[in-house]
């Protein structure tokens, strides 16, 4: 009797958890550990036998591979500006669009819609805007802003990627901030007004502390998106000009599939993973501290 | 209603005006895309901001044929729908058991899944291709779906896990007393309760899988299997700077997902707000 019950329990565990475990192991865990192994070899993706390289790949990346360090520098800078600007714009939009505006539902839709289009197609669309659209706007308005060679120089190409990133993602963060702001008890805002606090003071001392959980989520999302940015650069600039907008993800991709150094690519991927993991942990820990419970 | 009088005050009207202006700026790229997609090449070069002098619909016919659009659309649809259904089905079962059966294996699995959420795709892509090809699944829709099941599992299980924890256990115990099997309890009692989170999960996974370029580009080679991002990428590569063909191709590419969004907007917005609470 006892035995049958135990068997049935085991069977249930197997049926419910088994399939997902299997897919997760095969697609994520095994490749992850294989990648860890390859990172210590000089495998080129084709040959049958691979030679052990020890820490040579890692040493090479840090000492003799300026392109990886460049891509890392680009990604760090991009993440910083990307996350600050998308969050500022997203929060500002949410703050305004939770007020009683006539067109607020239409406006919410408009600001969100770029996000549903993937980075690849957006990158292509904006390539046209920067190359031809801006030229026409420049001719019509005479503003020098539009006549810059946007995708042609290293500094303007950086901002081009940032602009498209903000355009794509601010609306998504806006949706999260809107739901957080709507959850702030009206009574607290009223009370703060009665106590004589101005609009800015209420925002700073009442609203922002109460939406901190949403800030945690939005920072997490925007860091993760901007740090892993790939499709957007691939389509908009292909990492150029002169690799100025090559993100770490794109650099790893090129290492593996353009020059076929899978061992080196794997080592870069492991470094990338460690950095993403550490940053995510630090950020969640830092913002969680600032959350207040009601 | 006490704010009706306030609605008309000057500052609010100004705020509204600024917002509308910003919305127009947000829409400008779509204007350029649509207007130029029906111009002749010469018209695009001479002034891309102007309305078209003559409508050149043949651009669309050529882009439609060159991308083999109906084919790519069906491929994207199959991959997205099948991956979504399987992810929602298998991961809801998995998360449910993980919450209700608190054994060591399930606790370790949960930690592994949460940790895996921060793994960037590039960190596993090289060996992933090797594993998929070792299993004989390269260059097949099934292989692509398999890859999405594995890579989508961490976030999907995580969202379901958070939800199941808030489902009261009493109902299940009552159903057990009534003699329902554990499977019946899950499918008839628990699964219907999970409907809101299932909607959220499906929306988040759809936005990601539908637009994904890298995974299919690594797994698929056969042109007949191409999804929309791959078809557009290939097409765009062939017709670089041939804007009169590239732009209608892009319009075709974004149309399905924009229609999906406009039709499902209410659920999508709610789903995202929901999903973020769990994060």
Coordinates of C-alpha atoms in Angstrom, one line a residue:
Chain A
X1 CA 0.0 0.0 0.0
X2 CA 2.7 2.4 1.1
X3 CA 4.7 1.4 -1.9
X4 CA 2.0 2.1 -4.4
X5 CA 1.4 5.6 -3.0
X6 CA 5.1 6.3 -3.2
X7 CA 5.3 5.1 -6.8
X8 CA 2.3 7.2 -7.8
X9 CA 3.9 10.3 -6.2
X10 CA 7.1 9.6 -8.1
X11 CA 5.2 9.1 -11.3
X12 CA 3.4 12.5 -10.8
X13 CA 6.7 14.3 -10.1
X14 CA 8.0 12.7 -13.3
X15 CA 5.0 13.6 -15.5
X16 CA 4.6 17.2 -14.2
X17 CA 8.3 18.2 -13.8
X18 CA 10.0 15.9 -16.2
X19 CA 9.4 17.4 -19.7
X20 CA 10.3 21.0 -18.7
X21 CA 13.4 19.7 -16.8
X22 CA 14.5 17.8 -19.9
X23 CA 14.1 20.8 -22.2
X24 CA 15.9 23.1 -19.8
X25 CA 18.8 20.7 -19.3
X26 CA 19.2 20.0 -23.0
X27 CA 18.9 23.6 -24.3
X28 CA 20.3 25.7 -21.4
X29 CA 22.3 23.7 -18.8
X30 CA 24.2 21.3 -21.0
X31 CA 25.2 24.0 -23.5
X32 CA 26.2 26.3 -20.7
X33 CA 28.6 23.8 -19.2
X34 CA 29.8 22.7 -22.6
X35 CA 30.5 26.4 -23.3
X36 CA 32.4 26.6 -20.1
X37 CA 34.5 23.6 -21.2
X38 CA 35.1 25.0 -24.7
X39 CA 36.3 28.3 -23.2
X40 CA 39.4 26.5 -22.0
X41 CA 40.1 25.0 -25.5
X42 CA 41.1 26.3 -28.9
X43 CA 38.2 24.6 -30.7
X44 CA 37.4 26.1 -34.1
X45 CA 33.9 24.5 -34.5
X46 CA 34.9 22.1 -37.2
X47 CA 37.8 19.9 -36.2
X48 CA 37.2 16.6 -34.3
X49 CA 39.8 17.0 -31.7
X50 CA 40.3 20.1 -29.6
X51 CA 43.4 21.1 -27.8
X52 CA 43.4 22.2 -24.2
X53 CA 44.3 25.9 -23.9
X54 CA 43.9 26.4 -20.2
X55 CA 43.4 30.1 -19.4
X56 CA 45.0 31.2 -22.6
X57 CA 41.7 32.4 -24.2
X58 CA 40.9 34.5 -21.1
X59 CA 44.4 36.0 -21.0
X60 CA 44.3 36.8 -24.7
X61 CA 40.9 38.5 -24.3
X62 CA 42.1 40.8 -21.5
X63 CA 45.5 41.6 -22.9
X64 CA 45.5 41.2 -26.7
X65 CA 42.0 41.8 -27.9
X66 CA 41.2 45.5 -28.1
X67 CA 38.0 44.8 -30.0
X68 CA 36.4 43.0 -27.1
X69 CA 37.4 45.7 -24.7
X70 CA 36.0 48.2 -27.1
X71 CA 32.8 46.4 -27.4
X72 CA 32.6 46.2 -23.7
X73 CA 33.2 49.9 -23.3
X74 CA 30.5 50.6 -25.9
X75 CA 28.1 48.3 -24.1
X76 CA 28.7 49.9 -20.7
X77 CA 28.3 53.4 -22.1
X78 CA 25.2 52.4 -24.0
X79 CA 23.7 50.7 -21.0
X80 CA 24.3 53.7 -18.8
X81 CA 22.6 56.2 -21.3
X82 CA 20.0 53.7 -22.4
X83 CA 18.8 52.9 -19.0
X84 CA 18.8 56.4 -17.7
X85 CA 17.0 57.9 -20.7
X86 CA 14.4 55.1 -21.1
X87 CA 13.5 55.2 -17.4
X88 CA 13.3 58.9 -17.3
X89 CA 11.1 59.1 -20.3
X90 CA 9.1 56.1 -19.3
X91 CA 8.4 57.5 -15.9
X92 CA 7.7 61.0 -17.2
X93 CA 5.2 59.6 -19.7
X94 CA 3.6 57.5 -17.0
X95 CA 3.4 60.4 -14.6
X96 CA 1.7 62.6 -17.1
X97 CA -0.5 59.9 -18.7
X98 CA -2.0 58.9 -15.3
X99 CA -3.6 62.4 -15.2
X100 CA -6.9 63.2 -16.8
X101 CA -5.9 64.0 -20.3
X102 CA -8.4 63.8 -23.1
X103 CA -6.2 61.8 -25.4
X104 CA -4.4 59.7 -22.8
X105 CA -5.5 56.2 -24.1
X106 CA -4.4 57.0 -27.6
X107 CA -1.2 58.5 -26.4
X108 CA -0.4 55.3 -24.3
X109 CA -0.9 53.2 -27.4
X110 CA 1.3 55.4 -29.5
X111 CA 4.2 55.4 -27.0
X112 CA 4.0 51.6 -26.6
X113 CA 3.6 50.5 -30.2
X114 CA 7.4 50.6 -31.1
X115 CA 8.1 47.9 -28.6
X116 CA 6.0 45.2 -30.3
X117 CA 8.2 45.5 -33.4
X118 CA 11.4 43.5 -33.0
X119 CA 14.9 45.1 -32.8
X120 CA 15.9 43.8 -36.2
X121 CA 13.0 45.4 -38.2
X122 CA 13.3 48.6 -36.1
X123 CA 16.9 48.8 -36.9
X124 CA 16.3 48.6 -40.6
X125 CA 13.4 51.1 -40.4
X126 CA 15.7 53.6 -38.6
X127 CA 18.5 53.0 -41.0
X128 CA 16.3 54.5 -43.6
X129 CA 15.2 57.4 -41.3
X130 CA 18.8 58.3 -40.5
X131 CA 20.1 57.9 -44.1
X132 CA 17.3 59.4 -46.2
X133 CA 14.6 60.7 -43.8
X134 CA 16.9 63.0 -41.9
X135 CA 18.4 64.3 -45.1
X136 CA 15.0 65.4 -46.3
X137 CA 14.1 66.9 -42.9
X138 CA 17.4 68.7 -42.9
X139 CA 16.7 70.2 -46.3
X140 CA 13.2 71.2 -45.3
X141 CA 14.1 72.8 -41.9
X142 CA 17.7 73.8 -42.3
X143 CA 18.5 72.3 -38.9
X144 CA 22.0 71.1 -38.7
X145 CA 20.8 68.3 -36.3
X146 CA 19.3 66.5 -39.3
X147 CA 22.3 67.0 -41.5
X148 CA 24.8 65.2 -39.3
X149 CA 26.2 62.0 -40.8
X150 CA 24.3 60.0 -38.2
X151 CA 25.5 56.5 -39.0
X152 CA 28.8 57.7 -40.5
X153 CA 30.8 58.8 -37.5
X154 CA 31.6 57.0 -34.3
X155 CA 30.0 59.4 -31.9
X156 CA 26.8 60.1 -33.8
X157 CA 26.4 56.4 -34.5
X158 CA 26.5 55.8 -30.8
X159 CA 23.7 58.3 -30.2
X160 CA 21.7 56.9 -33.2
X161 CA 21.6 53.5 -31.4
X162 CA 20.6 55.1 -28.1
X163 CA 17.8 57.1 -29.8
X164 CA 16.3 54.0 -31.4
X165 CA 16.7 52.1 -28.1
X166 CA 14.8 54.8 -26.2
X167 CA 12.2 55.0 -28.8
X168 CA 11.7 51.3 -28.7
X169 CA 11.6 50.7 -25.0
X170 CA 10.4 53.8 -23.1
X171 CA 6.7 52.8 -23.8
X172 CA 7.1 49.4 -22.2
X173 CA 8.6 50.9 -19.0
X174 CA 5.8 53.5 -19.1
X175 CA 3.2 50.7 -18.9
X176 CA 4.9 49.3 -15.8
X177 CA 5.2 52.7 -14.2
X178 CA 1.6 53.5 -15.0
X179 CA 0.4 50.4 -13.1
X180 CA 2.6 51.3 -10.2
X181 CA 1.4 54.9 -10.0
X182 CA -2.2 53.7 -10.2
X183 CA -1.6 51.5 -7.2
X184 CA -0.4 54.4 -5.0
X185 CA -3.3 55.0 -2.6
X186 CA -5.0 58.3 -3.5
X187 CA -5.4 59.1 0.2
X188 CA -1.7 59.4 0.6
X189 CA -1.3 61.8 -2.2
X190 CA -4.3 63.9 -0.9
X191 CA -2.8 63.8 2.6
X192 CA 0.5 65.1 1.3
X193 CA -1.3 67.9 -0.5
X194 CA -3.3 68.8 2.6
X195 CA 0.0 68.9 4.5
X196 CA 1.1 71.6 2.1
X197 CA 3.5 69.7 0.0
X198 CA 4.0 71.0 -3.5
X199 CA 3.7 68.8 -6.5
X200 CA 7.4 68.1 -6.7
X201 CA 7.7 67.4 -3.0
X202 CA 4.8 64.9 -3.3
X203 CA 6.5 63.3 -6.2
X204 CA 9.8 63.0 -4.5
X205 CA 8.8 62.0 -1.0
X206 CA 5.5 60.1 -1.5
X207 CA 5.2 58.9 -5.0
X208 CA 8.7 57.8 -5.9
X209 CA 9.3 55.8 -2.6
X210 CA 6.0 54.0 -3.2
X211 CA 6.8 53.0 -6.8
X212 CA 10.3 51.8 -5.9
X213 CA 9.3 48.1 -6.6
X214 CA 8.5 49.2 -10.2
X215 CA 11.8 51.0 -10.4
X216 CA 13.6 47.8 -9.4
X217 CA 11.8 45.9 -12.2
X218 CA 12.3 48.6 -14.8
X219 CA 16.0 49.0 -14.1
X220 CA 16.4 45.3 -14.2
X221 CA 14.6 45.1 -17.6
X222 CA 16.4 48.1 -19.1
X223 CA 19.8 46.9 -18.0
X224 CA 19.1 43.4 -19.3
X225 CA 17.9 44.8 -22.7
X226 CA 20.7 47.3 -23.2
X227 CA 23.4 45.0 -22.0
X228 CA 22.3 42.2 -24.3
X229 CA 21.6 44.5 -27.2
X230 CA 22.2 42.6 -30.5
X231 CA 19.5 42.8 -33.2
X232 CA 19.3 46.6 -33.1
X233 CA 23.0 47.1 -33.8
X234 CA 23.1 44.3 -36.3
X235 CA 20.4 45.9 -38.3
X236 CA 21.1 49.6 -37.8
X237 CA 24.9 49.8 -38.0
X238 CA 26.3 46.3 -38.2
X239 CA 28.5 47.4 -35.4
X240 CA 30.1 50.1 -37.4
X241 CA 31.6 52.5 -38.3
X242 CA 34.9 50.9 -37.4
X243 CA 33.3 48.7 -34.8
X244 CA 32.3 51.8 -32.8
X245 CA 28.8 50.4 -32.1
X246 CA 29.7 46.7 -31.7
X247 CA 28.1 45.4 -28.6
X248 CA 29.5 42.6 -26.6
X249 CA 26.8 40.2 -27.9
X250 CA 27.7 41.2 -31.4
X251 CA 31.4 40.8 -30.8
X252 CA 30.8 37.3 -29.4
X253 CA 28.7 36.5 -32.5
X254 CA 31.4 37.7 -34.9
X255 CA 34.1 35.9 -33.0
X256 CA 32.2 32.6 -33.4
X257 CA 30.6 32.9 -36.8
X258 CA 32.7 35.3 -38.8
X259 CA 36.2 34.1 -37.7
X260 CA 35.2 30.7 -36.4
X261 CA 37.1 30.8 -33.1
X262 CA 34.5 28.9 -31.0
X263 CA 36.9 28.4 -28.0
X264 CA 37.6 32.2 -27.9
X265 CA 34.0 33.0 -28.5
X266 CA 33.0 30.7 -25.6
X267 CA 35.5 32.4 -23.3
X268 CA 34.0 35.8 -24.2
X269 CA 30.5 34.4 -23.6
X270 CA 31.4 33.2 -20.1
X271 CA 32.9 36.6 -19.2
X272 CA 29.7 38.2 -20.6
X273 CA 27.6 35.9 -18.5
X274 CA 29.5 36.6 -15.3
X275 CA 29.3 40.4 -15.9
X276 CA 25.5 40.3 -16.6
X277 CA 24.9 38.1 -13.5
X278 CA 26.9 40.3 -11.2
X279 CA 25.3 43.5 -12.5
X280 CA 21.8 42.1 -12.2
X281 CA 22.4 40.9 -8.6
X282 CA 24.0 44.2 -7.5
X283 CA 21.2 46.3 -9.1
X284 CA 18.4 44.2 -7.6
X285 CA 20.0 44.3 -4.2
X286 CA 20.6 48.0 -4.3
X287 CA 17.1 49.0 -5.4
X288 CA 15.3 46.4 -3.2
X289 CA 16.8 48.3 -0.2
X290 CA 15.0 51.4 -1.2
X291 CA 11.6 49.8 -1.5
X292 CA 9.1 50.7 1.2
X293 CA 6.4 48.5 2.5
X294 CA 2.9 49.9 2.9
Chain B
X1 CA -16.1 64.0 -10.8
X2 CA -14.8 66.9 -8.7
X3 CA -12.0 67.2 -11.2
X4 CA -14.2 68.1 -14.2
X5 CA -13.7 71.8 -13.6
X6 CA -10.0 71.2 -13.3
X7 CA -9.8 69.4 -16.7
X8 CA -10.0 72.7 -18.5
X9 CA -7.2 74.6 -16.8
X10 CA -4.3 76.0 -18.8
X11 CA -1.4 74.0 -17.5
X12 CA -3.1 70.7 -18.1
X13 CA -3.9 71.7 -21.7
X14 CA -0.3 72.6 -22.2
X15 CA 0.8 69.3 -20.9
X16 CA -1.6 67.6 -23.2
X17 CA -0.3 69.6 -26.1
X18 CA 3.3 68.7 -25.3
X19 CA 2.4 65.0 -25.1
X20 CA 0.6 65.1 -28.5
X21 CA 3.7 66.7 -30.0
X22 CA 5.9 64.0 -28.6
X23 CA 3.5 61.4 -29.9
X24 CA 3.8 62.8 -33.3
X25 CA 7.6 62.6 -33.0
X26 CA 7.2 59.0 -32.0
X27 CA 5.1 58.3 -35.1
X28 CA 7.3 60.1 -37.6
X29 CA 9.3 56.9 -38.4
X30 CA 6.1 55.1 -39.4
X31 CA 5.2 58.0 -41.6
X32 CA 8.5 57.8 -43.5
X33 CA 8.2 54.1 -43.7
X34 CA 4.7 54.0 -45.1
X35 CA 4.9 57.0 -47.4
X36 CA 8.1 55.9 -49.0
X37 CA 7.1 52.3 -49.4
X38 CA 4.8 53.3 -52.3
X39 CA 7.1 55.7 -54.0
X40 CA 9.3 55.1 -57.0
X41 CA 13.1 54.9 -56.3
X42 CA 13.6 58.4 -57.8
X43 CA 11.0 60.0 -55.6
X44 CA 12.4 58.5 -52.5
X45 CA 15.8 60.0 -53.3
X46 CA 14.5 63.4 -54.3
X47 CA 12.4 64.0 -51.2
X48 CA 11.6 61.3 -48.7
X49 CA 9.5 63.6 -46.5
X50 CA 6.9 64.5 -49.2
X51 CA 3.8 62.6 -49.9
X52 CA 4.1 60.3 -53.0
X53 CA 3.6 61.9 -56.4
X54 CA 2.4 58.7 -57.8
X55 CA 1.4 55.5 -56.0
X56 CA 3.7 52.6 -57.0
X57 CA 1.9 49.6 -55.6
X58 CA 4.1 47.2 -57.6
X59 CA 6.7 47.7 -54.9
X60 CA 4.5 45.6 -52.6
X61 CA 3.9 42.9 -55.2
X62 CA 7.7 42.5 -55.7
X63 CA 8.5 42.5 -52.0
X64 CA 5.6 40.1 -51.3
X65 CA 7.0 37.6 -53.9
X66 CA 10.7 38.2 -53.1
X67 CA 10.3 37.5 -49.3
X68 CA 7.8 34.7 -50.1
X69 CA 5.8 36.5 -47.5
X70 CA 2.8 34.1 -47.0
X71 CA 5.3 31.3 -46.4
X72 CA 7.3 33.3 -43.9
X73 CA 4.1 34.4 -42.1
X74 CA 2.9 30.8 -41.7
X75 CA 6.3 29.6 -40.5
X76 CA 6.4 32.4 -37.9
X77 CA 2.8 31.6 -36.9
X78 CA 3.5 27.9 -36.5
X79 CA 6.7 28.4 -34.5
X80 CA 5.1 31.0 -32.2
X81 CA 1.8 29.2 -31.6
X82 CA 3.3 25.8 -31.0
X83 CA 6.1 27.1 -28.8
X84 CA 3.6 29.1 -26.8
X85 CA 1.1 26.4 -26.2
X86 CA 3.7 23.9 -25.2
X87 CA 5.5 26.4 -22.9
X88 CA 2.3 27.4 -21.2
X89 CA 1.1 23.8 -20.8
X90 CA 4.4 22.1 -19.7
X91 CA 5.7 24.9 -17.5
X92 CA 2.4 25.4 -15.7
X93 CA 2.4 21.7 -14.8
X94 CA 6.0 21.9 -13.8
X95 CA 5.6 25.1 -11.7
X96 CA 2.5 23.7 -10.0
X97 CA 4.3 20.5 -8.9
X98 CA 7.4 22.5 -7.8
X99 CA 5.3 24.5 -5.5
X100 CA 3.2 21.7 -4.1
X101 CA 5.9 19.0 -3.8
X102 CA 8.7 20.7 -1.9
X103 CA 11.4 18.1 -2.4
X104 CA 15.1 18.8 -2.8
X105 CA 15.1 18.3 -6.6
X106 CA 12.4 20.9 -7.1
X107 CA 14.1 23.4 -4.8
X108 CA 17.4 23.0 -6.7
X109 CA 15.6 23.2 -10.1
X110 CA 13.9 26.4 -9.0
X111 CA 17.3 28.0 -8.1
X112 CA 18.8 26.8 -11.4
X113 CA 15.9 28.3 -13.4
X114 CA 16.0 31.6 -11.7
X115 CA 19.8 31.8 -12.1
X116 CA 19.4 30.9 -15.8
X117 CA 17.1 33.9 -16.4
X118 CA 20.2 36.1 -16.5
X119 CA 22.1 33.9 -19.0
X120 CA 22.5 35.9 -22.2
X121 CA 21.6 33.9 -25.3
X122 CA 25.1 34.5 -26.7
X123 CA 26.6 32.7 -23.7
X124 CA 25.0 29.4 -24.8
X125 CA 24.5 29.8 -28.5
X126 CA 27.7 28.1 -29.7
X127 CA 27.2 24.7 -27.9
X128 CA 23.4 25.0 -28.3
X129 CA 23.8 24.7 -32.0
X130 CA 26.0 21.7 -31.5
X131 CA 23.6 20.0 -29.1
X132 CA 20.6 20.6 -31.4
X133 CA 22.5 19.2 -34.4
X134 CA 23.7 16.3 -32.3
X135 CA 20.1 15.4 -31.7
X136 CA 19.4 15.6 -35.4
X137 CA 17.1 18.6 -35.1
X138 CA 19.1 21.1 -37.2
X139 CA 17.3 22.9 -40.0
X140 CA 13.9 21.9 -38.8
X141 CA 10.9 23.7 -37.3
X142 CA 10.8 21.1 -34.5
X143 CA 14.4 22.0 -33.6
X144 CA 13.6 25.6 -33.4
X145 CA 10.5 25.0 -31.2
X146 CA 12.6 22.7 -29.0
X147 CA 15.1 25.5 -28.5
X148 CA 12.4 27.9 -27.5
X149 CA 10.9 25.4 -25.0
X150 CA 14.3 25.2 -23.3
X151 CA 15.3 28.8 -23.5
X152 CA 11.8 30.1 -22.6
X153 CA 11.4 27.7 -19.6
X154 CA 13.1 29.8 -16.9
X155 CA 11.0 32.9 -17.2
X156 CA 7.8 31.0 -17.9
X157 CA 8.2 28.7 -14.9
X158 CA 9.2 31.6 -12.7
X159 CA 6.0 33.5 -13.5
X160 CA 3.8 30.5 -13.0
X161 CA 5.7 29.6 -9.8
X162 CA 5.0 33.0 -8.3
X163 CA 1.3 32.7 -9.2
X164 CA 0.7 29.1 -7.9
X165 CA 2.1 30.2 -4.5
X166 CA -0.8 32.5 -4.2
X167 CA -3.4 29.8 -5.1
X168 CA -5.1 28.5 -1.9
X169 CA -4.5 24.8 -1.4
X170 CA -8.0 24.2 0.2
X171 CA -9.7 23.7 -3.1
X172 CA -7.3 21.0 -4.2
X173 CA -7.7 19.2 -0.9
X174 CA -11.4 19.3 -1.2
X175 CA -11.2 17.9 -4.7
X176 CA -8.8 15.2 -3.4
X177 CA -11.3 14.2 -0.8
X178 CA -14.0 14.0 -3.5
X179 CA -11.8 11.3 -5.1
X180 CA -10.4 13.3 -8.1
X181 CA -7.0 12.1 -9.3
X182 CA -4.0 14.5 -8.9
X183 CA -4.1 15.0 -12.6
X184 CA -7.8 15.8 -12.6
X185 CA -7.3 18.2 -9.7
X186 CA -4.6 20.1 -11.7
X187 CA -6.5 20.2 -15.0
X188 CA -10.0 20.9 -13.7
X189 CA -9.3 23.0 -10.5
X190 CA -5.9 24.6 -10.7
X191 CA -5.4 25.3 -14.4
X192 CA -8.6 27.3 -14.8
X193 CA -7.6 29.5 -11.8
X194 CA -4.3 30.2 -13.5
X195 CA -5.9 31.8 -16.5
X196 CA -4.7 35.4 -15.9
X197 CA -1.1 34.4 -15.6
X198 CA -1.4 32.1 -18.6
X199 CA -2.5 35.2 -20.7
X200 CA 0.5 37.1 -19.3
X201 CA 2.9 34.4 -20.1
X202 CA 1.6 33.9 -23.6
X203 CA 1.8 37.6 -24.4
X204 CA 5.4 38.0 -23.1
X205 CA 6.5 34.9 -24.9
X206 CA 4.8 35.9 -28.1
X207 CA 6.4 39.3 -28.3
X208 CA 9.8 37.6 -27.8
X209 CA 9.5 34.6 -30.0
X210 CA 7.7 36.3 -32.9
X211 CA 10.5 38.9 -33.2
X212 CA 13.5 36.7 -32.5
X213 CA 16.1 36.7 -35.2
X214 CA 19.2 35.0 -33.8
X215 CA 17.8 31.6 -32.8
X216 CA 16.2 30.8 -36.2
X217 CA 19.2 32.2 -38.0
X218 CA 21.4 29.7 -36.2
X219 CA 19.1 26.7 -36.5
X220 CA 17.3 27.1 -39.9
X221 CA 19.0 27.1 -43.3
X222 CA 16.3 25.9 -45.7
X223 CA 14.7 29.1 -47.3
X224 CA 11.3 27.3 -47.1
X225 CA 11.5 27.3 -43.3
X226 CA 12.3 31.0 -42.9
X227 CA 10.4 33.0 -40.3
X228 CA 9.6 36.7 -40.9
X229 CA 12.7 38.2 -39.3
X230 CA 14.9 35.9 -41.3
X231 CA 13.1 36.5 -44.5
X232 CA 13.3 40.3 -44.0
X233 CA 17.0 40.1 -43.0
X234 CA 17.8 38.1 -46.1
X235 CA 15.7 40.3 -48.3
X236 CA 17.2 43.5 -46.9
X237 CA 20.7 42.1 -47.4
X238 CA 19.9 41.5 -51.1
X239 CA 18.4 44.9 -51.7
X240 CA 20.6 47.2 -49.6
X241 CA 19.8 50.8 -50.5
X242 CA 17.1 49.6 -52.9
X243 CA 14.7 51.4 -50.6
X244 CA 11.7 51.1 -53.0
X245 CA 11.7 47.3 -52.4
X246 CA 13.2 47.2 -48.9
X247 CA 10.6 49.5 -47.3
X248 CA 7.5 47.6 -48.5
X249 CA 9.3 44.4 -47.2
X250 CA 9.6 46.1 -43.8
X251 CA 6.0 47.2 -43.8
X252 CA 4.9 43.6 -44.5
X253 CA 7.2 42.4 -41.8
X254 CA 5.8 44.6 -39.1
X255 CA 2.1 44.5 -40.1
X256 CA 1.1 41.2 -38.4
X257 CA 2.6 42.1 -35.0
X258 CA 1.2 45.6 -35.1
X259 CA -2.3 44.2 -35.9
X260 CA -1.9 41.6 -33.1
X261 CA -1.0 44.4 -30.7
X262 CA -3.9 46.7 -31.6
X263 CA -6.4 43.8 -31.4
X264 CA -5.1 42.5 -28.1
X265 CA -4.0 45.8 -26.6
X266 CA -6.0 45.6 -23.5
X267 CA -4.6 42.1 -22.6
X268 CA -1.1 43.0 -23.6
X269 CA -1.0 46.1 -21.4
X270 CA -2.5 44.2 -18.4
X271 CA -0.3 41.3 -19.1
X272 CA 2.9 43.4 -18.9
X273 CA 1.8 45.2 -15.8
X274 CA 1.0 41.8 -14.2
X275 CA 4.2 40.1 -15.3
X276 CA 6.3 42.9 -13.9
X277 CA 4.8 42.6 -10.4
X278 CA 6.0 39.1 -10.2
X279 CA 9.6 40.1 -11.2

